[in-house]
Tab-separated table of C-alpha atoms in Angstrom:
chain	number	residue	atom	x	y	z
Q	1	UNK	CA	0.000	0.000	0.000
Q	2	UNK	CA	1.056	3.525	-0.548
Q	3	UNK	CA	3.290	5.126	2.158
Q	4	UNK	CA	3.031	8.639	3.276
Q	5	UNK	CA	5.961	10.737	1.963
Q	6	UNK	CA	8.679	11.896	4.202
Q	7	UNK	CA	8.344	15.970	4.434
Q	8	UNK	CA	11.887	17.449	3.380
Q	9	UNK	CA	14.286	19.283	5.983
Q	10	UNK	CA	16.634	22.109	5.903
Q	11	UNK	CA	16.658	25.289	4.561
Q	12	UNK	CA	15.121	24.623	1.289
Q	13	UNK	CA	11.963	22.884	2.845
Q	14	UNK	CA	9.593	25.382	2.549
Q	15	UNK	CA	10.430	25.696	-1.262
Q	16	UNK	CA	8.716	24.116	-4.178
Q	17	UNK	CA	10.369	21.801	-6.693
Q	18	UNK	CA	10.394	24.394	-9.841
Q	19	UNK	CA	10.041	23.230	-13.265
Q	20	UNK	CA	9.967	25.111	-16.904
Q	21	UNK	CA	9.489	23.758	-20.135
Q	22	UNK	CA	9.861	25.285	-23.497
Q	23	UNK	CA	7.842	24.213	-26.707
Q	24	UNK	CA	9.040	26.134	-30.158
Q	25	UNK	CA	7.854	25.371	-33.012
Q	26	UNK	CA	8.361	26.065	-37.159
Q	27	UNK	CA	6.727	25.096	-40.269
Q	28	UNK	CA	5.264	25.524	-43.756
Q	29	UNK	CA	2.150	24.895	-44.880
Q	30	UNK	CA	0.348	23.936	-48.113
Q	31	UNK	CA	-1.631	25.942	-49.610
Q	32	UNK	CA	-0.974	28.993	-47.656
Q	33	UNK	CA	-0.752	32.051	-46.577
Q	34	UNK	CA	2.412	31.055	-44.320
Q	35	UNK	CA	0.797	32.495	-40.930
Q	36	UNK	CA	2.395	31.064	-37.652
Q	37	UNK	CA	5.386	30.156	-39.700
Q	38	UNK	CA	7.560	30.280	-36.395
Q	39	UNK	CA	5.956	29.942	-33.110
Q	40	UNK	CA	6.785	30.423	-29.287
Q	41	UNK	CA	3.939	27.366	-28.954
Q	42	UNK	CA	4.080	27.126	-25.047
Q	43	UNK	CA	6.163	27.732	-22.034
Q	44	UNK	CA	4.894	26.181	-18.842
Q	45	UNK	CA	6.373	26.251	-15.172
Q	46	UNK	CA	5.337	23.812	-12.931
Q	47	UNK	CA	5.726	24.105	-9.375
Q	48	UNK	CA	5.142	20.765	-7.008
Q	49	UNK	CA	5.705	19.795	-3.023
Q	50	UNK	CA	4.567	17.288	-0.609
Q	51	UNK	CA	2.940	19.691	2.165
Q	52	UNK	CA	3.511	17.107	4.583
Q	53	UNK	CA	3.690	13.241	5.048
Q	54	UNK	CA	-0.363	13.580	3.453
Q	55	UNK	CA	-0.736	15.654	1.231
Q	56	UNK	CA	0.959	16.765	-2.025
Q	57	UNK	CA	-0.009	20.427	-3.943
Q	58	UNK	CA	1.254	20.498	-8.134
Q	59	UNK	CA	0.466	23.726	-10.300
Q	60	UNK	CA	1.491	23.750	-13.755
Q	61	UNK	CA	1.132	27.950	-15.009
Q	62	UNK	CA	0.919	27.803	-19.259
Q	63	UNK	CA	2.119	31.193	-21.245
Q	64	UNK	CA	1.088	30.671	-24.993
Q	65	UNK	CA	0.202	33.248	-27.276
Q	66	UNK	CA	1.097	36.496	-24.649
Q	67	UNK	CA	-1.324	35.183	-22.196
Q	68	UNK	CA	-0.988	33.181	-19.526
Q	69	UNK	CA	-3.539	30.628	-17.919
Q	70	UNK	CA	-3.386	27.862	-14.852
Q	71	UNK	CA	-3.539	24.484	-17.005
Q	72	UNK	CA	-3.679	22.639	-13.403
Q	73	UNK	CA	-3.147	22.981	-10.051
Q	74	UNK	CA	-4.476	20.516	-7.802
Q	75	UNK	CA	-4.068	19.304	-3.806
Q	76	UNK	CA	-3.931	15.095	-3.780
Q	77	UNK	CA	-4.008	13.222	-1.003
Q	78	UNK	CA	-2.351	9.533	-1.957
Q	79	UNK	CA	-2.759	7.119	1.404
Q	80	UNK	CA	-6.634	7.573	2.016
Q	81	UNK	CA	-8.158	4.858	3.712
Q	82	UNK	CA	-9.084	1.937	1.223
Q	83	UNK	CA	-6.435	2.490	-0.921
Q	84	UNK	CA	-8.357	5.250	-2.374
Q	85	UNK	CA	-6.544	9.048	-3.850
Q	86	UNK	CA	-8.403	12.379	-4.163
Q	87	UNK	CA	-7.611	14.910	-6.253
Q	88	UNK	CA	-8.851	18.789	-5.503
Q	89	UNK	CA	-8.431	21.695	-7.992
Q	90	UNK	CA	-8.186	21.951	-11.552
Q	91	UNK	CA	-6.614	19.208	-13.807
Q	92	UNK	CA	-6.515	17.277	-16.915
Q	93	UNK	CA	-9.340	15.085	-17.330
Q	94	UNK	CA	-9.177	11.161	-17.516
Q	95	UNK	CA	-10.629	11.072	-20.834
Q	96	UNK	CA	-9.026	8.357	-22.667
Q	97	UNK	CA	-5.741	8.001	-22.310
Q	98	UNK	CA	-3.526	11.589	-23.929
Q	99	UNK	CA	-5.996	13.966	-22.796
Q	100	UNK	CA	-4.519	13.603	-19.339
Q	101	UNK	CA	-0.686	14.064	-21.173
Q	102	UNK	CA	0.595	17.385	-21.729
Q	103	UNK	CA	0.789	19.122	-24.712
Q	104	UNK	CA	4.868	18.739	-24.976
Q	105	UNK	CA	5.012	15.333	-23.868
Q	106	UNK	CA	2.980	13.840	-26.731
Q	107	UNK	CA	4.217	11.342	-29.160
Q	108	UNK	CA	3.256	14.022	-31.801
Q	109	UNK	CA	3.555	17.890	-32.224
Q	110	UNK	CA	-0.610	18.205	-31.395
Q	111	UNK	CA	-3.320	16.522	-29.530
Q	112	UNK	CA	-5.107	14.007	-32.119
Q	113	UNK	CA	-7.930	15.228	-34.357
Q	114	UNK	CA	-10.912	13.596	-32.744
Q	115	UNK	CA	-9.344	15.049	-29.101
Q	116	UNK	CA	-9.185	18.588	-30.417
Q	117	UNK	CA	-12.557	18.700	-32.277
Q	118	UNK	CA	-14.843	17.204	-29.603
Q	119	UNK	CA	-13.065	18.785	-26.641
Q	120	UNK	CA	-10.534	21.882	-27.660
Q	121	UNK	CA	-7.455	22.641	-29.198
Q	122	UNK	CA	-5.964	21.741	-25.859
Q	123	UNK	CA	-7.901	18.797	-24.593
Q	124	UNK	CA	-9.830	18.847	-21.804
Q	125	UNK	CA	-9.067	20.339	-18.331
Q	126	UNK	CA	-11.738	21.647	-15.562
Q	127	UNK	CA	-11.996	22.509	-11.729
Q	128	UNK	CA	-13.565	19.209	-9.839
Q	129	UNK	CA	-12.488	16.553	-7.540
Q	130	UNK	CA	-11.388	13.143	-8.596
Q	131	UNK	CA	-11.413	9.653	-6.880
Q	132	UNK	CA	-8.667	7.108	-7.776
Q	133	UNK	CA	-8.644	3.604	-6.358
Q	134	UNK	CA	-6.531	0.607	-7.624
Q	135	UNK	CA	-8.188	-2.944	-7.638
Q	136	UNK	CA	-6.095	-5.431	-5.019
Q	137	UNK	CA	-5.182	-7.723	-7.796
Q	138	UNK	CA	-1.990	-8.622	-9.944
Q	139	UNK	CA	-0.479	-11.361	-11.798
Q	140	UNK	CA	-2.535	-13.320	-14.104
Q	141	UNK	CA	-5.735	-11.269	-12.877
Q	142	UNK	CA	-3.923	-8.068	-14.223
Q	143	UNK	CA	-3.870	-4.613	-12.386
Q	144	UNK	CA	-7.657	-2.483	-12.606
Q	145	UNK	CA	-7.941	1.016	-12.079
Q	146	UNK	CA	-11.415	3.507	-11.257
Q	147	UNK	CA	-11.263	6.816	-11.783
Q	148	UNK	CA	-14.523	8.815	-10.599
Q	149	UNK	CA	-14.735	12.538	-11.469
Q	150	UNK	CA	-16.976	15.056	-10.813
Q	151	UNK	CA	-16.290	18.977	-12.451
Q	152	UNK	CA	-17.759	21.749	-13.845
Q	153	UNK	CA	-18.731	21.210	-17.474
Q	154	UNK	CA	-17.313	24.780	-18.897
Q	155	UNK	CA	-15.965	23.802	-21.628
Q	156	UNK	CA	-16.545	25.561	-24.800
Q	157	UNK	CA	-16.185	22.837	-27.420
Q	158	UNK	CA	-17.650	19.781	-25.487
Q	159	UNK	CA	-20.452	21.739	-23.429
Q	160	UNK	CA	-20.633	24.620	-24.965
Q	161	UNK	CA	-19.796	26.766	-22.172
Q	162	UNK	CA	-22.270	25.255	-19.532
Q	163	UNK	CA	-21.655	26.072	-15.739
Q	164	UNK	CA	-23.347	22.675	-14.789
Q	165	UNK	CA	-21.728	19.941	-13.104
Q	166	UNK	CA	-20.334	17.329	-15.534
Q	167	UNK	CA	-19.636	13.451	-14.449
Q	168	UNK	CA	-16.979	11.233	-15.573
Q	169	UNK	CA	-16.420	7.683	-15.066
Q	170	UNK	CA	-12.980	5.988	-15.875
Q	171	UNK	CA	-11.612	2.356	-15.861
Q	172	UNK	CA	-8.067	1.210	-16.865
Q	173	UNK	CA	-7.245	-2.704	-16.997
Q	174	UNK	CA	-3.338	-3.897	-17.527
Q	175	UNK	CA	-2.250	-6.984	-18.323
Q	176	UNK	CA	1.793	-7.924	-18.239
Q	177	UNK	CA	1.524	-10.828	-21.063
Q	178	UNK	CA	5.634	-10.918	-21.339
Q	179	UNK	CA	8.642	-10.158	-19.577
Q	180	UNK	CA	8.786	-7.634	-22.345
Q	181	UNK	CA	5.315	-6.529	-23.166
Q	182	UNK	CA	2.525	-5.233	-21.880
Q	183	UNK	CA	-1.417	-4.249	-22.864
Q	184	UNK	CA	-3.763	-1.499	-21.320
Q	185	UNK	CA	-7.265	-1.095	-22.149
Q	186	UNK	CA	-9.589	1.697	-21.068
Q	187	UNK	CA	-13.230	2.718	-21.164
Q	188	UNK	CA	-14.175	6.512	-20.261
Q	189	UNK	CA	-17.413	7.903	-20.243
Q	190	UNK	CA	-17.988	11.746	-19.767
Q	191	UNK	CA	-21.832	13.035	-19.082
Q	192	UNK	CA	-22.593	16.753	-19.240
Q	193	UNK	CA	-25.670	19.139	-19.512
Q	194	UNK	CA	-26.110	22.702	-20.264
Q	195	UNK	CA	-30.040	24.085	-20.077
Q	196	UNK	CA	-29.390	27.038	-21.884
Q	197	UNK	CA	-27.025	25.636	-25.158
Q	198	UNK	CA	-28.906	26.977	-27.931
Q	199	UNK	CA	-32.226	28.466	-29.327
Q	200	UNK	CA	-34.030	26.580	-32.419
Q	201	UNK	CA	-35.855	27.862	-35.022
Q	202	UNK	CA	-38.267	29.833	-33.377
Q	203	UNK	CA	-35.991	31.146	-30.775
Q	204	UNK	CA	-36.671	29.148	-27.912
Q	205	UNK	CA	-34.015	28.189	-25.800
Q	206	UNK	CA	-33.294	24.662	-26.214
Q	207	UNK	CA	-31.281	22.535	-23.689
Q	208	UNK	CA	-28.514	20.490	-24.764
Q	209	UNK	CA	-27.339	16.550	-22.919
Q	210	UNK	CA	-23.956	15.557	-23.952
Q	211	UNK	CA	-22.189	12.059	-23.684
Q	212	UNK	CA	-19.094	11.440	-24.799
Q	213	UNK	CA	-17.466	7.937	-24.530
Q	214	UNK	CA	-14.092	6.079	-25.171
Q	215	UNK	CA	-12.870	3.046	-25.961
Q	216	UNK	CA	-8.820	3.279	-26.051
Q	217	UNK	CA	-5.779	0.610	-26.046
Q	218	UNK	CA	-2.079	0.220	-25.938
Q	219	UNK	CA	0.171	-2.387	-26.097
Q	220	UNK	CA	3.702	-1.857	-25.640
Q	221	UNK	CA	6.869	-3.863	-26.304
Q	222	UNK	CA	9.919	-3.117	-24.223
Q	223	UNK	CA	12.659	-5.646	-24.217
Q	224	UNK	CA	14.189	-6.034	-20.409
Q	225	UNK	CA	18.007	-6.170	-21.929
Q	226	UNK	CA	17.485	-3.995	-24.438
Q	227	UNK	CA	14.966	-0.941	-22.898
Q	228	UNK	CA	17.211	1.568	-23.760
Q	229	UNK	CA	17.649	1.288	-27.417
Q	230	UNK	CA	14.623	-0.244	-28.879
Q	231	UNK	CA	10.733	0.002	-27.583
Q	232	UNK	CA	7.610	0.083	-29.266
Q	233	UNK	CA	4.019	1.483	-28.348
Q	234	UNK	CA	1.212	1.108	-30.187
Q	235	UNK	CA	-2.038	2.964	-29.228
Q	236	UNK	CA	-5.185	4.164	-30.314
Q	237	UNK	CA	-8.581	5.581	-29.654
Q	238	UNK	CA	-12.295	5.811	-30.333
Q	239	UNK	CA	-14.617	8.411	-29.355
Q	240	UNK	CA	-17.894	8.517	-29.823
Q	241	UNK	CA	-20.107	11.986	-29.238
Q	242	UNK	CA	-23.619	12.019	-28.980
Q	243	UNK	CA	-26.212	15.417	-28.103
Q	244	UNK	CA	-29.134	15.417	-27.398
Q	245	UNK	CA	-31.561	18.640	-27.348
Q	246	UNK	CA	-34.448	18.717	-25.228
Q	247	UNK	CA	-35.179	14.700	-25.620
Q	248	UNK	CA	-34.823	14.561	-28.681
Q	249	UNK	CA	-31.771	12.281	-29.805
Q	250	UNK	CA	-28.914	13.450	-31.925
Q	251	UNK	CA	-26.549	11.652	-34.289
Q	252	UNK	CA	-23.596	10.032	-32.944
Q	253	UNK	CA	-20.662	11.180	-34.043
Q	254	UNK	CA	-17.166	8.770	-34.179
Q	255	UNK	CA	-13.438	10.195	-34.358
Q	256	UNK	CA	-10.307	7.901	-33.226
Q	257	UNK	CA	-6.845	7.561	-33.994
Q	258	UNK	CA	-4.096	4.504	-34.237
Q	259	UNK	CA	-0.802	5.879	-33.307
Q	260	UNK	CA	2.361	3.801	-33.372
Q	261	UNK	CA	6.124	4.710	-32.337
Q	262	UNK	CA	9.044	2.739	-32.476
Q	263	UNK	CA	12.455	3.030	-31.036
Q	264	UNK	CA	14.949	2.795	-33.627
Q	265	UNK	CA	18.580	3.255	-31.447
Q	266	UNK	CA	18.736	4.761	-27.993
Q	267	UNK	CA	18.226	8.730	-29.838
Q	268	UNK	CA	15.868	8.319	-32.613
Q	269	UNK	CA	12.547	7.356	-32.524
Q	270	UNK	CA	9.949	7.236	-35.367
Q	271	UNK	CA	6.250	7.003	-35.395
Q	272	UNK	CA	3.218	7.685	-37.410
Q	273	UNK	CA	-0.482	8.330	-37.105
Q	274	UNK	CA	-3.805	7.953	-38.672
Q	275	UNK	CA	-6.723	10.294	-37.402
Q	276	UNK	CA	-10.437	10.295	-38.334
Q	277	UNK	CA	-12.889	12.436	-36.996
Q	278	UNK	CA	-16.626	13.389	-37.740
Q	279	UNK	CA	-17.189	17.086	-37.075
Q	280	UNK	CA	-20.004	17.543	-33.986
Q	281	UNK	CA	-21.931	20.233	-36.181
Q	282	UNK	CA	-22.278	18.343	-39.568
Q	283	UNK	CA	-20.662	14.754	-39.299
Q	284	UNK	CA	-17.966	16.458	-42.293
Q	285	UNK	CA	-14.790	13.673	-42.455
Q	286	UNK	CA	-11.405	14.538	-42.233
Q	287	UNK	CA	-9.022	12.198	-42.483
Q	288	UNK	CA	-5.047	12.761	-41.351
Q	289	UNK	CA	-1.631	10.812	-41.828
Q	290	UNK	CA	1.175	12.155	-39.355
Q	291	UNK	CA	4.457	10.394	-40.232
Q	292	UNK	CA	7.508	11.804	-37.706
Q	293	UNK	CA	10.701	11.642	-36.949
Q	294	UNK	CA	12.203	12.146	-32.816
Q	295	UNK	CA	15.416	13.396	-32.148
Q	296	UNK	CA	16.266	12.555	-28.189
Q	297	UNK	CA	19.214	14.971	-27.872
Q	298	UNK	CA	19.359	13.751	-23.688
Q	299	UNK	CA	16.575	14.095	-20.726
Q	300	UNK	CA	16.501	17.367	-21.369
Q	301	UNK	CA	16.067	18.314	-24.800
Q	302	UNK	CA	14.418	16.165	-27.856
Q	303	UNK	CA	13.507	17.566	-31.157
Q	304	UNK	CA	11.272	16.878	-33.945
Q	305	UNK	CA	10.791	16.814	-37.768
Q	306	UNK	CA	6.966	16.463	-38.203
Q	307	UNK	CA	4.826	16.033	-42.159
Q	308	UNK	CA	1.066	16.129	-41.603
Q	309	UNK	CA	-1.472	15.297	-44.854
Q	310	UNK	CA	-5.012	16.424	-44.247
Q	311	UNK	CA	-8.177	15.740	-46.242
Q	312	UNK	CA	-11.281	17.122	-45.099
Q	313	UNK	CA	-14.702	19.471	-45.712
Q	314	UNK	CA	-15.200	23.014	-44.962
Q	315	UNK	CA	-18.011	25.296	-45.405
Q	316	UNK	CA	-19.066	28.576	-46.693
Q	317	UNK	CA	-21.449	31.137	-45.131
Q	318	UNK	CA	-23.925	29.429	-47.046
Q	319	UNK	CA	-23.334	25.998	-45.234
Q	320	UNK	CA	-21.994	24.728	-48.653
Q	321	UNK	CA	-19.342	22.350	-48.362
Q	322	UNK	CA	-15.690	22.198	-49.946
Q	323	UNK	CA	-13.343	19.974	-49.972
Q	324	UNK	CA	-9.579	21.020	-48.495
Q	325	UNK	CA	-6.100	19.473	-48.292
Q	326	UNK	CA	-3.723	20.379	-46.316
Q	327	UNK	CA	0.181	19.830	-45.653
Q	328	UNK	CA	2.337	20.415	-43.539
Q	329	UNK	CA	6.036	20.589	-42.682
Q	330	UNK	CA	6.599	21.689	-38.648
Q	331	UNK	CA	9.874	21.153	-36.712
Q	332	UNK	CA	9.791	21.482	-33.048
Q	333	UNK	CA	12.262	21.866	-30.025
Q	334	UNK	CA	11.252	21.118	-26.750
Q	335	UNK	CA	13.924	21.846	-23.480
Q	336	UNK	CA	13.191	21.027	-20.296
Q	337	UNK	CA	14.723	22.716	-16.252
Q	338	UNK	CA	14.751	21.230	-13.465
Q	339	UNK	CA	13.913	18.081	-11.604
Q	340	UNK	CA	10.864	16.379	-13.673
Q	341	UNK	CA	11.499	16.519	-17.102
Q	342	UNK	CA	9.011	16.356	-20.316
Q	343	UNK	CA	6.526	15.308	-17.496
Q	344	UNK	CA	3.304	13.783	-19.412
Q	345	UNK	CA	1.223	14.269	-16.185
């Protein structure tokens, strides 16, 4: 069972463990204009300490685009009775299985495109309390997790920008099926309801239920005697969004990606992925390949060389739609102080 942590001494005990990451980014698109070509894409400073032997406090502050913003910061308290963990505050939401990663620790330069078109450029975050408990099991029986979450449903892609509670039910199951490899499969469901979402065509106010569920997987092969120069993961999603306005049912909407990276020597890594997503608004397809190339200069620096390909529908004014492809080209650099680097939580 979890232990309660050993509050530091000496003169430095009252300070936090500080933190900064840098994410810069450059690229070239096709067609154009070339807007964004270089990019200060995020700076975040993350500030964590264990309180006392109960009770740990982690805030991770985001700059991006000249503004800055509190992506999380959350108290958790690890050794509750039962095994169980609460989190209090604002933090990434256990949607699936990158939502909860941040954005400079992906296995890609952006979130995937189902992720960013049913819950926001950058994923999912809100102020709530979570629950955490681990099954007692192991071995053959594999390990279980339960996440139970309860936060307010503001968000402006997924909810529309409701102030209502939203509910969120998690479940991770691993299996060790070698001494090298191991598989993880998770269901997430995520309930939310906004009264006030939208008016129809004769200008009443029409209220708006939201449930979006996941289905995700990884399996992962990591040699014992050779960890450090080869590994594979392969991954993948499927999200499925469905509204519903005033009891009457709406369309389900899918969107999902498969997302595999391989280890190719103990600096370079190379992966690719293929998204699919059905806009929320008209069910429009758009269809991505996202071939890349990793660059692990040490544990504190890794850089990228990134080609994205794009096919998908936009609209006019009118509602007409069009169809659009899109490329391209983005190198990033990503440096990391102090003690936890490229952290994905």
């Amino acid at each position: 069972s979890a232990q309660p942590r050993q509050a530091r001494l000496g003169q430095n005990a009252l300070n936090p463990e500080i933190s900064v990451t840098g994410d810069i980014r450059a690229g070239a698109f096709h067609p154009g204009p070339q807007a964004g070509t270089f990019d200060a894409r995020e700076f975040e400073v993350g500030f964590q300490s264990a309180l006392d032997p109960y009770t740990t406090a982690k805030i991770f502050a985001s700059f991006e685009d000249g503004a800055a913003s509190i992506e999380e910061g959350y108290l958790y308290f690890p050794v509750l009775p039962g095994g169980f963990r609460l989190d209090i505050g604002r933090f990434r939401e256990d949607v699936g299985e990158l939502n909860r990663w941040h954005l400079h620790a992906l296995p890609e330069t952006e979130y995937p495109l189902a992720l960013r078109a049913y819950t926001g450029g950058d994923g999912l975050s809100a102020a709530g309390a979570s629950l955490y408990w681990a099954a007692p099991t192991g071995g053959v029986a594999g390990t279980h997790e339960l996440y139970a979450q309860v936060t307010r449903g503001n968000d402006d892609t997924l909810f529309l920008g409701s102030h209502k509670a939203a509910f969120l039910g998690h479940v991770n199951n691993f299996w060790q099926l070698t001494p090298s490899t191991y598989a993880q499969v998770g269901l997430s469901a995520l309930y939310g309801t906004n009264p006030a979402a939208i008016a129809d065509t004769t200008g009443r106010t029409v209220g708006l239920k939201t449930l979006l569920t996941g289905l995700d997987f990884r399996l992962t092969w990591r040699p014992p005697a050779q960890a450090l120069y080869h590994e594979m993961d392969l991954r993948g999603e499927l999200f499925v969004l469905r509204r519903d306005t005033s009891g009457v049912a709406g369309a389900r909407r899918l969107g999902g990606y498969v997302d595999l990276t391989y280890k190719l020597s103990q600096r370079w890594i190379a992966g690719v992925r293929g998204d699919y997503v059905e806009s929320p608004a008209f069910g429009d397809i758009t269809r991505a390949v996202v071939p890349s190339l990793t660059y692990w200069e040490s544990e504190w620096v890794f850089l990228r060389a990134e080609f994205l390909h794009q096919r998908g529908l936009e609209r006019d004014p009118l509602g007409t739609p069009f169809a659009v492809n899109t490329n391209r080209l983005a190198f990033q650099a990503v440096w990391a102080i102090g003690p936890h680097k490229h952290e994905i939580y």
